[in-house]
Short mmCIF file of C-alpha atoms in Angstrom, two decimals:
data_model
loop_
_atom_site.label_atom_id
_atom_site.label_comp_id
_atom_site.label_asym_id
_atom_site.label_seq_id
_atom_site.Cartn_x
_atom_site.Cartn_y
_atom_site.Cartn_z
CA MET A 1 -55.54 87.80 232.00
CA PRO A 2 -56.80 84.27 231.31
CA VAL A 3 -60.48 85.17 230.70
CA SER A 4 -61.28 87.26 227.63
CA ILE A 5 -63.66 87.63 224.70
CA VAL A 6 -62.62 86.70 221.18
CA ALA A 7 -64.52 87.37 217.97
CA ALA A 8 -64.77 86.37 214.33
CA LEU A 9 -66.00 89.12 212.02
CA GLN A 10 -67.83 87.48 209.12
CA ILE A 11 -68.05 89.87 206.18
CA GLY A 12 -67.00 89.75 202.54
CA SER A 13 -65.01 91.81 200.09
CA LEU A 14 -67.30 94.31 198.36
CA PRO A 15 -67.65 94.87 194.60
CA GLY A 16 -66.41 98.46 194.96
CA GLY A 17 -62.94 97.23 195.86
CA LYS A 18 -60.55 97.74 198.72
CA ASP A 19 -61.71 101.25 199.68
CA GLU A 20 -65.33 100.16 200.02
CA THR A 21 -64.29 97.02 201.88
CA LEU A 22 -62.08 98.98 204.26
CA ALA A 23 -64.99 101.31 205.02
CA GLN A 24 -67.12 98.24 205.77
CA ILE A 25 -64.51 96.98 208.26
CA LEU A 26 -64.24 100.35 209.97
CA ALA A 27 -68.03 100.55 210.28
CA TYR A 28 -67.88 97.69 212.80
CA GLU A 29 -65.89 99.80 215.29
CA GLU A 30 -68.80 100.50 217.63
CA GLN A 31 -70.00 96.89 217.56
CA ILE A 32 -66.50 95.63 218.37
CA GLN A 33 -66.30 98.05 221.28
CA ARG A 34 -69.72 96.99 222.61
CA SER A 35 -68.80 93.32 222.38
CA GLY A 36 -65.75 93.76 224.58
CA ALA A 37 -63.71 91.62 222.19
CA GLN A 38 -59.98 91.75 222.77
CA LEU A 39 -59.24 89.79 219.60
CA VAL A 40 -61.08 90.10 216.28
CA VAL A 41 -60.24 87.68 213.46
CA MET A 42 -61.36 88.54 209.92
CA PRO A 43 -61.48 86.40 206.76
CA GLU A 44 -58.90 85.44 204.18
CA ALA A 45 -58.25 87.94 201.35
CA LEU A 46 -60.75 90.40 202.82
CA LEU A 47 -58.85 93.43 201.54
CA GLY A 48 -57.92 92.67 197.95
CA GLY A 49 -60.61 90.09 197.41
CA TYR A 50 -61.02 86.43 196.56
CA PRO A 51 -62.26 86.33 192.93
CA LYS A 52 -63.94 82.96 193.16
CA GLY A 53 -64.58 81.45 189.74
CA GLU A 54 -62.22 83.79 187.85
CA ARG A 55 -60.18 81.90 185.26
CA PHE A 56 -57.55 84.62 184.68
CA GLY A 57 -57.49 83.60 181.03
CA THR A 58 -55.28 80.59 181.60
CA GLN A 59 -55.11 77.31 179.73
CA LEU A 60 -52.32 74.79 180.10
CA GLY A 61 -49.46 76.07 177.94
CA TYR A 62 -50.78 79.57 177.20
CA ARG A 63 -52.36 82.68 178.70
CA LEU A 64 -54.97 84.88 177.05
CA PRO A 65 -54.78 88.70 176.92
CA GLU A 66 -58.02 89.03 178.90
CA GLY A 67 -56.36 87.05 181.70
CA ARG A 68 -53.53 89.56 181.88
CA GLU A 69 -56.09 92.34 182.14
CA ALA A 70 -57.92 90.48 184.91
CA PHE A 71 -54.67 90.07 186.82
CA ALA A 72 -53.83 93.77 186.36
CA ARG A 73 -57.18 94.71 187.89
CA TYR A 74 -56.64 92.30 190.76
CA PHE A 75 -53.14 93.66 191.33
CA ALA A 76 -54.48 97.22 191.46
CA ASN A 77 -56.93 96.20 194.19
CA ALA A 78 -54.19 94.65 196.38
CA ILE A 79 -52.59 96.63 199.19
CA ASP A 80 -49.09 97.70 200.15
CA VAL A 81 -47.80 96.55 203.54
CA PRO A 82 -47.35 98.94 205.23
CA GLY A 83 -49.58 101.49 203.54
CA ALA A 84 -52.70 103.61 203.88
CA GLU A 85 -54.92 100.62 204.61
CA THR A 86 -52.68 99.27 207.36
CA ASP A 87 -52.57 102.74 208.94
CA ALA A 88 -56.38 102.77 209.03
CA LEU A 89 -56.52 99.29 210.56
CA ALA A 90 -53.94 100.25 213.18
CA GLY A 91 -56.23 103.11 214.14
CA LEU A 92 -59.17 100.72 214.45
CA SER A 93 -57.14 98.45 216.72
CA ALA A 94 -56.11 101.40 218.90
CA ARG A 95 -59.64 102.79 219.22
CA THR A 96 -61.27 99.44 220.02
CA GLY A 97 -58.45 98.09 222.19
CA ALA A 98 -58.65 94.83 220.23
CA SER A 99 -55.93 92.81 218.56
CA LEU A 100 -56.81 92.39 214.88
CA VAL A 101 -55.88 89.44 212.66
CA LEU A 102 -57.09 89.67 209.07
CA GLY A 103 -56.43 88.44 205.58
CA VAL A 104 -55.29 90.72 202.76
CA ILE A 105 -53.82 90.47 199.29
CA GLU A 106 -50.37 92.00 199.63
CA ARG A 107 -48.39 93.25 196.67
CA SER A 108 -44.61 93.19 196.76
CA GLY A 109 -42.82 94.11 193.58
CA SER A 110 -44.96 92.52 190.88
CA THR A 111 -45.99 89.51 192.98
CA LEU A 112 -49.10 89.08 195.10
CA TYR A 113 -49.26 87.21 198.39
CA CYS A 114 -52.22 85.97 200.41
CA THR A 115 -51.18 87.48 203.72
CA VAL A 116 -52.41 87.69 207.29
CA LEU A 117 -51.71 90.91 209.19
CA TYR A 118 -51.49 91.28 212.98
CA PHE A 119 -52.33 94.56 214.72
CA GLU A 120 -51.92 95.40 218.39
CA PRO A 121 -53.67 98.38 220.03
CA ALA A 122 -50.52 100.09 221.30
CA GLN A 123 -48.15 99.21 218.47
CA GLY A 124 -50.17 99.01 215.27
CA LEU A 125 -48.98 96.57 212.62
CA VAL A 126 -46.68 94.14 214.43
CA ALA A 127 -46.36 91.06 212.20
CA LYS A 128 -47.51 89.31 209.05
CA HIS A 129 -47.77 85.78 207.71
CA ARG A 130 -47.65 84.97 204.02
CA LYS A 131 -49.59 81.86 203.04
CA LEU A 132 -47.07 79.07 202.51
CA MET A 133 -48.99 77.11 199.89
CA PRO A 134 -51.77 78.51 197.71
CA THR A 135 -54.29 75.85 196.72
CA GLY A 136 -55.00 74.74 193.16
CA THR A 137 -55.37 77.63 190.74
CA GLU A 138 -54.61 80.15 193.50
CA ARG A 139 -51.00 79.40 192.51
CA LEU A 140 -51.57 81.29 189.26
CA ILE A 141 -52.01 84.57 191.11
CA TRP A 142 -50.27 84.28 194.49
CA GLY A 143 -46.66 83.72 195.42
CA THR A 144 -45.61 81.43 198.27
CA GLY A 145 -44.45 82.57 201.68
CA ASP A 146 -41.28 81.36 203.37
CA GLY A 147 -40.41 80.41 206.94
CA SER A 148 -39.57 83.97 207.92
CA THR A 149 -43.24 84.87 208.40
CA LEU A 150 -44.53 82.28 210.85
CA PRO A 151 -45.22 84.51 213.86
CA VAL A 152 -46.84 83.59 217.14
CA ILE A 153 -47.18 86.77 219.17
CA ASP A 154 -48.17 87.77 222.68
CA ALA A 155 -51.56 89.50 222.85
CA ALA A 156 -54.04 90.35 225.58
CA VAL A 157 -55.94 87.09 224.99
CA GLY A 158 -52.78 84.94 225.02
CA ARG A 159 -50.31 83.80 222.39
CA ILE A 160 -51.90 84.06 218.95
CA GLY A 161 -50.88 82.69 215.56
CA ALA A 162 -52.57 82.22 212.21
CA ALA A 163 -52.75 79.84 209.28
CA VAL A 164 -54.75 80.60 206.13
CA CYS A 165 -57.44 78.33 204.74
CA TRP A 166 -56.07 74.98 203.55
CA GLU A 167 -52.60 75.44 205.01
CA ASN A 168 -54.41 74.65 208.26
CA MET A 169 -54.33 71.08 206.96
CA MET A 170 -50.50 71.00 206.72
CA PRO A 171 -49.50 68.77 209.68
CA LEU A 172 -45.93 70.06 209.90
CA LEU A 173 -47.04 73.69 209.92
CA ARG A 174 -49.46 72.92 212.72
CA THR A 175 -46.71 71.19 214.69
CA ALA A 176 -44.43 74.21 214.28
CA MET A 177 -47.15 76.53 215.52
CA TYR A 178 -47.89 74.31 218.50
CA ALA A 179 -44.19 74.32 219.36
CA LYS A 180 -44.25 78.13 219.38
CA GLY A 181 -46.87 77.99 222.10
CA VAL A 182 -49.98 79.13 220.24
CA GLN A 183 -52.97 79.42 222.57
CA VAL A 184 -55.50 81.05 220.24
CA TRP A 185 -55.28 79.74 216.69
CA CYS A 186 -56.62 82.19 214.10
CA ALA A 187 -57.87 80.74 210.81
CA PRO A 188 -58.93 83.23 208.13
CA THR A 189 -60.59 81.32 205.29
CA VAL A 190 -62.98 81.30 202.35
CA ASP A 191 -63.85 77.61 202.84
CA GLU A 192 -67.58 77.40 203.55
CA ARG A 193 -67.89 73.61 203.58
CA GLU A 194 -69.05 71.50 206.49
CA MET A 195 -65.72 69.67 206.29
CA TRP A 196 -64.03 72.95 207.28
CA GLN A 197 -65.86 72.82 210.59
CA VAL A 198 -64.47 69.33 211.10
CA SER A 199 -60.95 70.57 210.35
CA MET A 200 -61.26 73.44 212.82
CA ARG A 201 -62.46 71.12 215.56
CA HIS A 202 -59.55 68.81 214.81
CA VAL A 203 -56.98 71.64 215.04
CA ALA A 204 -58.41 72.73 218.40
CA HIS A 205 -58.54 69.18 219.73
CA GLU A 206 -55.07 68.27 218.43
CA GLY A 207 -53.36 71.47 219.56
CA ARG A 208 -55.42 71.80 222.75
CA CYS A 209 -55.90 75.44 221.80
CA PHE A 210 -58.77 77.78 221.06
CA VAL A 211 -59.58 78.28 217.37
CA VAL A 212 -61.20 81.37 215.88
CA SER A 213 -62.05 80.90 212.21
CA ALA A 214 -63.46 83.76 210.15
CA CYS A 215 -64.89 83.06 206.69
CA GLN A 216 -66.01 85.49 204.02
CA VAL A 217 -69.67 85.67 203.08
CA GLN A 218 -70.53 86.51 199.46
CA ALA A 219 -73.87 86.75 197.67
CA SER A 220 -74.84 84.58 194.71
CA PRO A 221 -73.62 85.32 191.17
CA GLN A 222 -77.21 86.22 190.32
CA ALA A 223 -77.36 88.82 193.10
CA LEU A 224 -73.96 90.21 192.12
CA GLY A 225 -74.80 90.36 188.42
CA LEU A 226 -72.10 87.83 187.52
CA ALA A 227 -72.01 84.79 185.29
CA ILE A 228 -69.68 82.13 186.67
CA ASP A 229 -69.09 78.84 184.91
CA ASN A 230 -70.02 75.65 186.74
CA TRP A 231 -71.61 77.46 189.68
CA PRO A 232 -75.39 77.69 190.28
CA ALA A 233 -76.55 81.25 189.68
CA GLU A 234 -78.64 81.34 192.86
CA ARG A 235 -76.08 79.72 195.19
CA PRO A 236 -74.00 82.06 197.39
CA LEU A 237 -70.40 82.22 196.24
CA ILE A 238 -69.27 81.92 199.86
CA ALA A 239 -71.83 81.06 202.53
CA GLY A 240 -69.71 81.84 205.59
CA GLY A 241 -69.37 79.41 208.45
CA SER A 242 -67.26 81.37 210.92
CA VAL A 243 -66.82 79.43 214.14
CA ILE A 244 -65.08 79.53 217.54
CA ILE A 245 -63.86 76.24 219.03
CA GLY A 246 -62.65 75.27 222.51
CA PRO A 247 -59.51 73.25 223.29
CA MET A 248 -61.39 69.96 223.56
CA GLY A 249 -62.93 70.44 220.12
CA ASP A 250 -66.20 71.79 221.49
CA VAL A 251 -68.03 74.49 219.51
CA LEU A 252 -68.27 77.68 221.57
CA ALA A 253 -70.01 79.86 218.96
CA GLY A 254 -71.31 79.41 215.44
CA PRO A 255 -71.07 78.38 212.78
CA LEU A 256 -72.56 81.58 211.40
CA VAL A 257 -73.99 80.84 207.94
CA GLY A 258 -75.49 83.00 205.22
CA GLU A 259 -75.15 86.40 206.85
CA ALA A 260 -72.63 88.97 208.01
CA GLY A 261 -72.04 89.40 211.71
CA LEU A 262 -69.69 89.52 214.67
CA LEU A 263 -69.46 86.12 216.37
CA THR A 264 -68.12 86.18 219.95
CA ALA A 265 -67.21 83.78 222.73
CA GLN A 266 -65.61 83.99 226.15
CA ILE A 267 -62.43 81.97 226.59
CA ASP A 268 -60.24 81.09 229.56
CA THR A 269 -56.64 80.17 228.74
CA ASP A 270 -56.39 78.34 232.07
CA ASP A 271 -58.54 75.71 230.34
CA LEU A 272 -55.55 74.88 228.14
CA VAL A 273 -53.65 73.38 231.07
CA ARG A 274 -56.62 71.18 231.89
CA ALA A 275 -56.97 70.15 228.25
CA ARG A 276 -53.28 69.27 227.95
CA TYR A 277 -53.28 67.11 231.06
CA ASP A 278 -53.54 63.96 228.96
CA TYR A 279 -52.40 65.25 225.57
CA ASP A 280 -49.66 67.82 224.91
CA VAL A 281 -48.72 67.33 221.28
CA VAL A 282 -45.28 68.98 221.55
CA GLY A 283 -44.71 68.07 225.20
CA HIS A 284 -45.33 64.84 227.06
CA TYR A 285 -47.14 63.29 224.05
CA ALA A 286 -44.23 63.97 221.67
CA ARG A 287 -41.55 61.44 220.71
CA PRO A 288 -38.47 63.47 219.75
CA ASP A 289 -36.39 60.28 219.93
CA VAL A 290 -38.39 58.98 216.96
CA PHE A 291 -39.61 62.05 215.05
CA GLU A 292 -37.72 65.28 214.33
CA LEU A 293 -39.01 68.47 212.70
CA ARG A 294 -36.66 71.24 211.54
CA VAL A 295 -38.17 74.59 210.55
CA ASP A 296 -36.13 76.97 208.37
CA GLU A 297 -37.13 80.49 209.39
CA ARG A 298 -34.61 82.28 207.21
CA ARG A 299 -35.89 84.83 204.72
CA LYS A 300 -35.54 83.53 201.16
CA PRO A 301 -35.42 86.44 198.70
CA GLY A 302 -35.39 85.68 195.00
CA VAL A 303 -31.95 87.28 194.74
CA GLU A 304 -29.38 87.71 197.48
CA PHE A 305 -26.42 90.06 196.98
CA ILE A 306 -23.30 89.16 198.95
CA LYS A 307 -20.48 91.62 199.52
CA ASP A 308 -17.15 91.10 201.24
#
C-alpha cells in the first residue's frame, strides 16, 4: 500500500531507568492507535539511556574508580536482546499494528552496544542494527557493530532501514542502504542541533527517500537536579527536534522542539519514483565503471573457533 502514516515519537529516557522508560513508551499505545501510524520511530538509546555529560571517570592514560561504578550502573540499566523489554515492545507492535524502530543500549557479554531494534506486528522482534561508529567519548562505553547488522526490511509502509545519529553522515553507509532499496529511512538520534535538520534533509534528498528522525527530549540539569560541567544549568540537555522529511528534501512535519509528542505525516511511496526520475543515486546516476563499493556483511566475533 503506497499511502500510509509514519510517526516519530519524541520522548526521553526517564531518571527511574529502563522500567520507568518502558512504561512511558507503552503509555503511548492509545495515541499510536488513534494516529493510524503504521511505523513509529523512537529515539537513540531510549531504553538504557544517553548519559549526556557523564565523564565515566576517564582521563587519558587512566580510569578512576568512580568511573567504573558509573559504568556498572549504566550496564545494569541496559537491556538483553531478546529479553523482557523486547517482549513488551513486541506486544505493543502487535496491539497497535505498527512497525516499531527504536534505539536501545544492548548488553552482550560485558560489552554495550548502541542498537536499533525492529519490530513487526505479526512477528515481533525481526532485526537489529548495532551502531557502526560511536562518536567521540561514546567509544568509551559502546562497542562497534559489524556489517552483519545492516538490515533493510519489508514493512507495511515500504522498505525500512535505520542509521543512528552521526553514522547518518557516513557516505558509504548511506550508499549501502540506498543499494538495499530503503524507502523510509529511520534516524534515531540525540542530536538536537539545527545542523541535524540539514543532515536529515540531505539524506532524504540524496537517497530520494522519506526520512523519519526521532530525537530524545531531556529537561535541563537544573530541573533534573544534576550538576554537569560546561553545560548551562537552565538549558535542556536534549531539546528534541524530531522531523519527517519527503524525498525531495521537503519538511513534512516538525521539527518538534522542547516537548514530548507523537509527530505524524502521511507518505506515498509512489512519490519515490517521481523523485528518482532525474536522480537515482544507485541507479542511473551511479558510475560503477568509476566507483566501486564492497560491503562485508559477515559476522565478526571477537573469537572464532574452527573445527575440522
